[in-house]
Short mmCIF file of C-alpha atoms and ligand atoms in Angstrom, two decimals:
data_model
loop_
_atom_site.label_atom_id
_atom_site.label_comp_id
_atom_site.label_asym_id
_atom_site.label_seq_id
_atom_site.Cartn_x
_atom_site.Cartn_y
_atom_site.Cartn_z
CA UNK A 1 0.00 0.00 0.00
CA UNK A 2 1.13 3.50 -0.73
CA UNK A 3 0.70 6.92 0.74
CA UNK A 4 -1.20 9.53 -1.25
CA UNK A 5 -1.22 13.30 -1.58
CA UNK A 6 -4.52 14.93 -0.78
CA UNK A 7 -5.16 18.54 -1.80
CA UNK A 8 -7.49 20.35 0.57
CA UNK A 9 -9.06 23.34 -1.18
CA UNK A 10 -10.56 25.79 1.26
CA UNK A 11 -13.34 28.26 0.56
CA UNK A 12 -10.96 31.22 0.59
CA UNK A 13 -8.91 29.80 -2.29
CA UNK A 14 -6.08 28.44 -0.14
CA UNK A 15 -4.86 24.92 -0.93
CA UNK A 16 -2.93 22.76 1.52
CA UNK A 17 -1.58 19.33 0.70
CA UNK A 18 -1.45 16.52 3.25
CA UNK A 19 -0.04 13.05 2.92
CA UNK A 20 -2.30 10.15 3.85
CA UNK A 21 -0.30 7.13 4.94
CA UNK A 22 -1.50 3.72 3.81
CA UNK A 23 -4.97 3.15 5.22
CA UNK A 24 -5.06 6.52 6.97
CA UNK A 25 -8.23 8.60 7.01
CA UNK A 26 -8.11 12.12 5.60
CA UNK A 27 -9.25 13.73 8.85
CA UNK A 28 -6.38 12.07 10.74
CA UNK A 29 -3.79 13.01 8.12
CA UNK A 30 -4.97 16.62 8.20
CA UNK A 31 -4.81 16.64 11.99
CA UNK A 32 -1.22 15.37 11.84
CA UNK A 33 -0.47 18.32 9.58
CA UNK A 34 -2.07 20.66 12.18
CA UNK A 35 -5.06 21.36 9.96
CA UNK A 36 -8.34 21.22 11.86
CA UNK A 37 -10.88 20.14 9.30
CA UNK A 38 -14.53 20.55 10.34
CA UNK A 39 -15.47 17.59 12.54
CA UNK A 40 -17.41 16.62 15.61
CA UNK A 41 -17.90 12.92 16.26
CA UNK A 42 -15.05 11.58 14.04
CA UNK A 43 -17.15 8.44 13.95
CA UNK A 44 -19.38 8.71 10.87
CA UNK A 45 -22.42 9.84 12.85
CA UNK A 46 -22.79 13.63 12.75
CA UNK A 47 -22.00 14.59 9.15
CA UNK A 48 -20.01 17.67 10.27
CA UNK A 49 -16.95 16.59 8.28
CA UNK A 50 -18.82 16.40 4.97
CA UNK A 51 -16.74 17.67 2.05
CA UNK A 52 -16.76 17.23 -1.72
CA UNK A 53 -14.22 14.96 -3.40
CA UNK A 54 -13.36 16.57 -6.72
CA UNK A 55 -11.05 13.88 -7.98
CA UNK A 56 -9.35 10.69 -6.97
CA UNK A 57 -10.33 7.22 -5.78
CA UNK A 58 -11.15 6.48 -2.17
CA UNK A 59 -12.93 4.10 0.16
CA UNK A 60 -15.56 5.33 2.62
CA UNK A 61 -16.08 1.93 4.23
CA UNK A 62 -19.49 1.14 5.76
CA UNK A 63 -19.06 2.33 9.33
CA UNK A 64 -21.06 5.55 8.93
CA UNK A 65 -24.78 6.11 9.16
CA UNK A 66 -27.18 7.38 6.53
CA UNK A 67 -27.94 10.50 8.57
CA UNK A 68 -24.30 11.51 8.21
CA UNK A 69 -24.04 10.77 4.48
CA UNK A 70 -26.89 9.51 2.31
CA UNK A 71 -26.41 7.21 -0.66
CA UNK A 72 -27.37 10.07 -3.00
CA UNK A 73 -24.80 12.37 -1.39
CA UNK A 74 -22.17 9.68 -1.72
CA UNK A 75 -23.07 9.17 -5.38
CA UNK A 76 -22.78 12.92 -6.00
CA UNK A 77 -19.19 12.95 -4.70
CA UNK A 78 -19.70 14.03 -1.10
CA UNK A 79 -17.49 12.34 1.45
CA UNK A 80 -16.96 12.15 5.19
CA UNK A 81 -13.31 12.94 5.82
CA UNK A 82 -13.44 11.00 9.10
CA UNK A 83 -14.19 7.86 7.04
CA UNK A 84 -12.40 8.55 3.77
CA UNK A 85 -9.32 6.48 3.03
CA UNK A 86 -7.67 7.59 -0.26
CA UNK A 87 -6.73 4.99 -2.83
CA UNK A 88 -5.07 7.52 -5.12
CA UNK A 89 -4.10 11.18 -4.91
CA UNK A 90 -7.28 13.16 -4.25
CA UNK A 91 -8.60 16.72 -4.36
CA UNK A 92 -11.15 17.70 -1.73
CA UNK A 93 -13.17 20.92 -1.55
CA UNK A 94 -13.61 21.91 2.11
CA UNK A 95 -16.67 24.06 2.87
CA UNK A 96 -14.79 26.27 5.32
CA UNK A 97 -12.07 28.89 5.16
CA UNK A 98 -8.45 28.03 5.84
CA UNK A 99 -8.42 30.30 8.90
CA UNK A 100 -11.39 28.48 10.41
CA UNK A 101 -9.34 25.30 9.95
CA UNK A 102 -6.40 26.93 11.72
CA UNK A 103 -4.21 26.98 8.65
CA UNK A 104 -3.26 29.28 5.78
CA UNK A 105 -1.19 29.20 2.66
CA UNK A 106 2.42 28.12 2.70
CA UNK A 107 5.23 30.56 2.14
CA UNK A 108 8.51 29.69 0.50
CA UNK A 109 11.64 31.38 -0.78
CA UNK A 110 13.14 31.15 -4.25
CA UNK A 111 16.04 32.50 -6.24
CA UNK A 112 15.75 34.11 -9.66
CA UNK A 113 17.46 32.02 -12.34
CA UNK A 114 16.21 33.75 -15.51
CA UNK A 115 14.32 36.86 -16.56
CA UNK A 116 13.56 36.77 -20.26
CA UNK A 117 11.60 39.44 -22.13
CA UNK A 118 9.35 38.20 -24.92
CA UNK A 119 8.77 41.00 -27.41
CA UNK A 120 7.67 44.06 -25.50
CA UNK A 121 4.70 42.17 -24.17
CA UNK A 122 5.60 39.57 -21.57
CA UNK A 123 8.38 38.33 -19.34
CA UNK A 124 9.21 34.74 -18.52
CA UNK A 125 10.42 34.56 -14.92
CA UNK A 126 12.17 31.39 -13.82
CA UNK A 127 12.94 30.67 -10.19
CA UNK A 128 14.64 27.92 -8.23
CA UNK A 129 12.85 27.15 -5.00
CA UNK A 130 15.30 27.16 -2.09
CA UNK A 131 13.88 24.14 -0.26
CA UNK A 132 11.19 21.55 -1.12
CA UNK A 133 9.59 21.77 -4.55
CA UNK A 134 6.16 23.37 -4.23
CA UNK A 135 3.12 21.15 -4.59
CA UNK A 136 0.15 22.65 -6.40
CA UNK A 137 -2.58 21.72 -8.83
CA UNK A 138 -1.89 22.59 -12.47
CA UNK A 139 -3.62 25.91 -13.11
CA UNK A 140 -3.17 27.35 -9.61
CA UNK A 141 -1.33 30.56 -8.77
CA UNK A 142 0.91 32.02 -6.08
CA UNK A 143 1.48 35.47 -4.68
CA UNK A 144 4.99 36.73 -5.36
CA UNK A 145 6.29 39.50 -3.12
CA UNK A 146 7.88 42.22 -5.21
CA UNK A 147 11.17 42.93 -3.40
CA UNK A 148 11.39 46.36 -1.82
CA UNK A 149 7.82 47.33 -2.62
CA UNK A 150 5.85 45.85 0.26
CA UNK A 151 3.41 44.58 -2.39
CA UNK A 152 2.74 41.26 -4.02
CA UNK A 153 1.34 40.20 -7.37
CA UNK A 154 -0.44 36.98 -8.28
CA UNK A 155 0.76 34.72 -11.10
CA UNK A 156 -0.23 31.27 -12.28
CA UNK A 157 2.53 28.68 -12.50
CA UNK A 158 3.43 27.97 -16.11
CA UNK A 159 5.56 25.02 -14.96
CA UNK A 160 4.31 21.66 -13.75
CA UNK A 161 3.91 20.77 -10.05
CA UNK A 162 6.61 18.98 -8.11
CA UNK A 163 9.64 20.76 -9.62
CA UNK A 164 12.04 22.99 -7.72
CA UNK A 165 12.48 24.97 -10.95
CA UNK A 166 9.29 26.99 -11.40
CA UNK A 167 8.25 29.52 -14.02
CA UNK A 168 5.73 32.25 -14.68
CA UNK A 169 4.55 34.20 -17.70
CA UNK A 170 4.15 37.82 -16.68
CA UNK A 171 2.44 40.54 -18.70
CA UNK A 172 4.72 43.51 -19.16
CA UNK A 173 2.99 46.62 -17.81
CA UNK A 174 4.79 49.95 -18.20
CA UNK A 175 5.20 51.35 -14.68
CA UNK A 176 3.81 48.18 -13.11
CA UNK A 177 5.41 47.30 -9.81
CA UNK A 178 6.50 43.80 -10.88
CA UNK A 179 7.44 44.84 -14.43
CA UNK A 180 9.57 47.66 -13.05
CA UNK A 181 11.36 45.34 -10.62
CA UNK A 182 11.95 42.77 -13.34
CA UNK A 183 13.66 45.39 -15.54
CA UNK A 184 16.67 45.27 -13.25
CA UNK A 185 16.24 41.88 -11.54
CA UNK A 186 19.28 39.66 -11.94
CA UNK A 187 19.82 35.92 -11.47
CA UNK A 188 20.54 35.33 -7.79
CA UNK A 189 17.90 37.79 -6.54
CA UNK A 190 15.70 36.40 -3.78
CA UNK A 191 11.90 36.45 -3.73
CA UNK A 192 9.25 35.22 -1.31
CA UNK A 193 6.14 33.42 -2.50
CA UNK A 194 2.95 32.27 -0.84
CA UNK A 195 0.41 29.77 -2.04
CA UNK A 196 -0.72 27.77 -3.87
CA UNK A 197 -4.09 29.40 -4.34
CA UNK A 198 -7.13 29.27 -6.54
CA UNK A 199 -9.87 26.96 -7.71
CA UNK A 200 -8.88 27.13 -11.38
CA UNK A 201 -7.08 23.85 -11.87
CA UNK A 202 -7.26 20.79 -14.04
CA UNK A 203 -9.90 18.34 -12.82
CA UNK A 204 -9.94 14.61 -13.56
CA UNK A 205 -9.59 14.29 -17.35
CA UNK A 206 -12.55 12.17 -18.47
CA UNK A 207 -13.64 13.77 -21.76
CA UNK A 208 -12.28 16.16 -24.41
CA UNK A 209 -10.87 19.44 -23.15
CA UNK A 210 -11.22 22.90 -24.64
CA UNK A 211 -8.67 25.41 -23.36
CA UNK A 212 -9.26 29.12 -24.05
CA UNK A 213 -6.36 31.41 -23.19
CA UNK A 214 -6.29 35.19 -23.36
CA UNK A 215 -2.85 36.86 -23.38
CA UNK A 216 -0.68 35.78 -20.45
CA UNK A 217 -3.69 33.72 -19.35
CA UNK A 218 -1.77 31.11 -21.34
CA UNK A 219 0.40 30.37 -18.28
CA UNK A 220 -1.88 27.92 -16.42
CA UNK A 221 -2.47 25.98 -19.64
CA UNK A 222 1.26 25.43 -20.10
CA UNK A 223 1.27 23.83 -16.65
CA UNK A 224 -1.77 21.70 -17.51
CA UNK A 225 -0.32 20.62 -20.86
CA UNK A 226 2.90 19.54 -19.19
CA UNK A 227 0.95 17.42 -16.70
CA UNK A 228 -1.12 15.89 -19.51
CA UNK A 229 2.06 15.08 -21.43
CA UNK A 230 3.76 13.52 -18.41
CA UNK A 231 0.73 11.32 -17.77
CA UNK A 232 0.61 10.26 -21.45
CA UNK A 233 -2.93 11.56 -21.82
CA UNK A 234 -4.68 10.31 -24.95
CA UNK A 235 -7.61 12.67 -24.47
CA UNK A 236 -8.50 15.25 -27.13
CA UNK A 237 -7.32 18.72 -26.15
CA UNK A 238 -7.85 21.85 -28.21
CA UNK A 239 -6.29 25.16 -27.17
CA UNK A 240 -7.26 28.51 -28.63
CA UNK A 241 -4.81 31.24 -27.67
CA UNK A 242 -6.10 34.74 -28.30
CA UNK A 243 -4.15 37.98 -27.94
CA UNK A 244 -4.70 41.65 -28.68
CA UNK A 245 -1.66 42.49 -30.84
CA UNK A 246 0.76 40.41 -32.90
CA UNK A 247 3.56 41.08 -30.44
CA UNK A 248 1.47 39.66 -27.58
CA UNK A 249 1.71 36.23 -29.18
CA UNK A 250 4.48 34.68 -27.07
CA UNK A 251 5.57 31.15 -26.18
CA UNK A 252 3.96 29.66 -29.28
CA UNK A 253 7.00 27.39 -29.60
CA UNK A 254 6.29 26.05 -26.10
CA UNK A 255 2.74 25.20 -27.20
CA UNK A 256 3.95 23.70 -30.47
CA UNK A 257 6.21 21.31 -28.53
CA UNK A 258 3.11 19.63 -27.09
CA UNK A 259 1.87 18.65 -30.53
CA UNK A 260 4.67 16.07 -30.59
CA UNK A 261 4.13 14.96 -26.99
CA UNK A 262 0.31 14.75 -26.89
CA UNK A 263 -1.18 12.63 -29.66
CA UNK A 264 -4.59 14.34 -29.63
CA UNK A 265 -3.55 17.92 -29.00
CA UNK A 266 -4.36 20.71 -31.45
CA UNK A 267 -4.22 24.48 -31.10
CA UNK A 268 -4.72 27.73 -32.93
CA UNK A 269 -3.76 31.34 -32.33
CA UNK A 270 -5.99 34.37 -32.84
CA UNK A 271 -5.12 38.08 -32.91
CA UNK A 272 -7.80 40.69 -32.21
CA UNK A 273 -6.08 43.69 -33.82
CA UNK A 274 -7.84 44.55 -37.09
CA UNK A 275 -4.49 45.74 -38.54
CA UNK A 276 -2.82 42.40 -37.89
CA UNK A 277 -1.64 40.27 -40.78
CA UNK A 278 -2.33 37.14 -38.75
CA UNK A 279 -4.37 34.49 -40.60
CA UNK A 280 -6.99 34.34 -37.82
CA UNK A 281 -8.24 37.68 -36.60
CA UNK A 282 -10.94 38.55 -34.09
CA UNK A 283 -11.97 36.74 -30.94
CA UNK A 284 -11.42 33.16 -29.84
CA UNK A 285 -15.14 32.45 -30.23
CA UNK A 286 -14.88 33.24 -33.96
CA UNK A 287 -12.29 30.50 -34.39
CA UNK A 288 -13.84 27.76 -32.27
CA UNK A 289 -14.44 24.68 -34.44
CA UNK A 290 -17.71 22.86 -33.75
CA UNK A 291 -15.73 19.67 -32.98
CA UNK A 292 -13.96 21.44 -30.15
CA UNK A 293 -17.20 21.73 -28.16
CA UNK A 294 -18.10 18.10 -28.96
CA UNK A 295 -21.90 18.59 -28.60
CA UNK A 296 -21.31 19.72 -25.02
CA UNK A 297 -19.40 16.61 -23.95
CA UNK A 298 -16.37 18.71 -23.16
CA UNK A 299 -14.72 20.31 -20.14
CA UNK A 300 -13.94 23.96 -20.86
CA UNK A 301 -11.19 25.91 -19.13
CA UNK A 302 -10.88 29.63 -19.76
CA UNK A 303 -8.29 32.05 -18.42
CA UNK A 304 -8.17 35.63 -19.61
CA UNK A 305 -9.20 39.21 -18.93
CA UNK A 306 -12.77 39.81 -17.71
CA UNK A 307 -14.18 41.02 -21.08
CA UNK A 308 -12.96 37.82 -22.75
CA UNK A 309 -14.46 35.63 -20.04
CA UNK A 310 -17.78 37.46 -20.28
CA UNK A 311 -17.77 37.30 -24.09
CA UNK A 312 -17.18 33.55 -24.11
CA UNK A 313 -19.94 32.94 -21.57
CA UNK A 314 -22.36 35.05 -23.63
CA UNK A 315 -21.34 33.21 -26.79
CA UNK A 316 -22.01 29.85 -25.15
CA UNK A 317 -25.41 31.03 -23.89
CA UNK A 318 -26.39 32.56 -27.24
CA UNK A 319 -25.41 29.42 -29.13
CA UNK A 320 -26.92 26.93 -26.70
CA UNK A 321 -23.50 25.47 -25.84
CA UNK A 322 -23.71 23.73 -22.49
CA UNK A 323 -20.36 22.13 -21.73
CA UNK A 324 -20.17 19.36 -19.15
CA UNK A 325 -18.15 21.76 -17.00
CA UNK A 326 -16.89 25.31 -17.41
CA UNK A 327 -14.01 26.55 -15.28
CA UNK A 328 -12.76 30.07 -15.68
CA UNK A 329 -10.37 32.51 -14.15
CA UNK A 330 -10.61 36.24 -14.70
CA UNK A 331 -7.45 38.17 -14.24
CA UNK A 332 -6.54 41.80 -14.52
CA UNK A 333 -3.06 43.11 -13.89
CA UNK A 334 -2.52 43.97 -10.21
CA UNK A 335 -5.65 42.14 -9.13
CA UNK A 336 -5.80 38.74 -7.50
CA UNK A 337 -7.36 36.25 -9.94
CA UNK A 338 -10.92 35.17 -9.44
CA UNK A 339 -11.84 31.67 -10.40
CA UNK A 340 -15.06 29.76 -10.80
FE1 FES B 401 -18.97 13.24 12.46
FE2 FES B 401 -17.31 12.73 10.41
S1 FES B 401 -16.94 13.98 12.11
S2 FES B 401 -19.35 12.14 10.61
#
């Protein structure tokens, strides 16, 4: 028997990972990690520890009563953490804030290894984490303290979880606090990070995926694609990457590399600028092949600025497109992302 990683996603966007030893219940593993998940009886009677399992395999046993968890609730993915023994890595949504559970996000230090400008539009920031490689779900973000400013900015990982070398794709904003710092940041500089955070992450992959990226909203998809490639996913994945100007189109070579590594991966790029010479102009919704929505049997992930998110939602509504699931993250520079 093995031990498994369990991601606990709290209502306030904080994620903490705990390790369940072989046969160990989630509530006990969390307690060992000094995380007080909601509980009362710890015996399968009260239902206080009810959470939602978002992915993973597990055994609930038969030592709990129907008042605590009905058959219908069980079938819909609800679990009792005082009974739940993981049989794979799992993700659990906890209906309480991290502070109520006497925890918060982790902080960790890292060293700058590379700052690379891409056109005049974006910056790739690579860091080496000083201690243990951060654990996160592909698609999640961290807060990075901007040295000397007393401020932080939020960025999605563009690298895959479990690596000490981590990377971010950062929109270049003239006068922006992070952009300004990065202009002179050198390898060896130290930064502090806290996280992971956010509910925009790749769920269990059970049907075709449609990824819609706006600008540097590409970052979380690079992390997801890397995870899909490492797990030899055979699932259909179509990415549409939309930007405002030609020069905003960065890291296309990184996307292209996944065509060779993922047998059912396709992508296209779209530029909104009417003056662009790009072969596909306009919005991502104007270049969305019917196959990519697969009659609704598709999980859609969307990360981009608020107008793009709103436009895609309106397009889906207007065209009667009802995907199996729709996960989105709105981001604006200097504002913490909001996910749904
Ligand atoms: Fe009472 Fe789990 S704590 S059912």
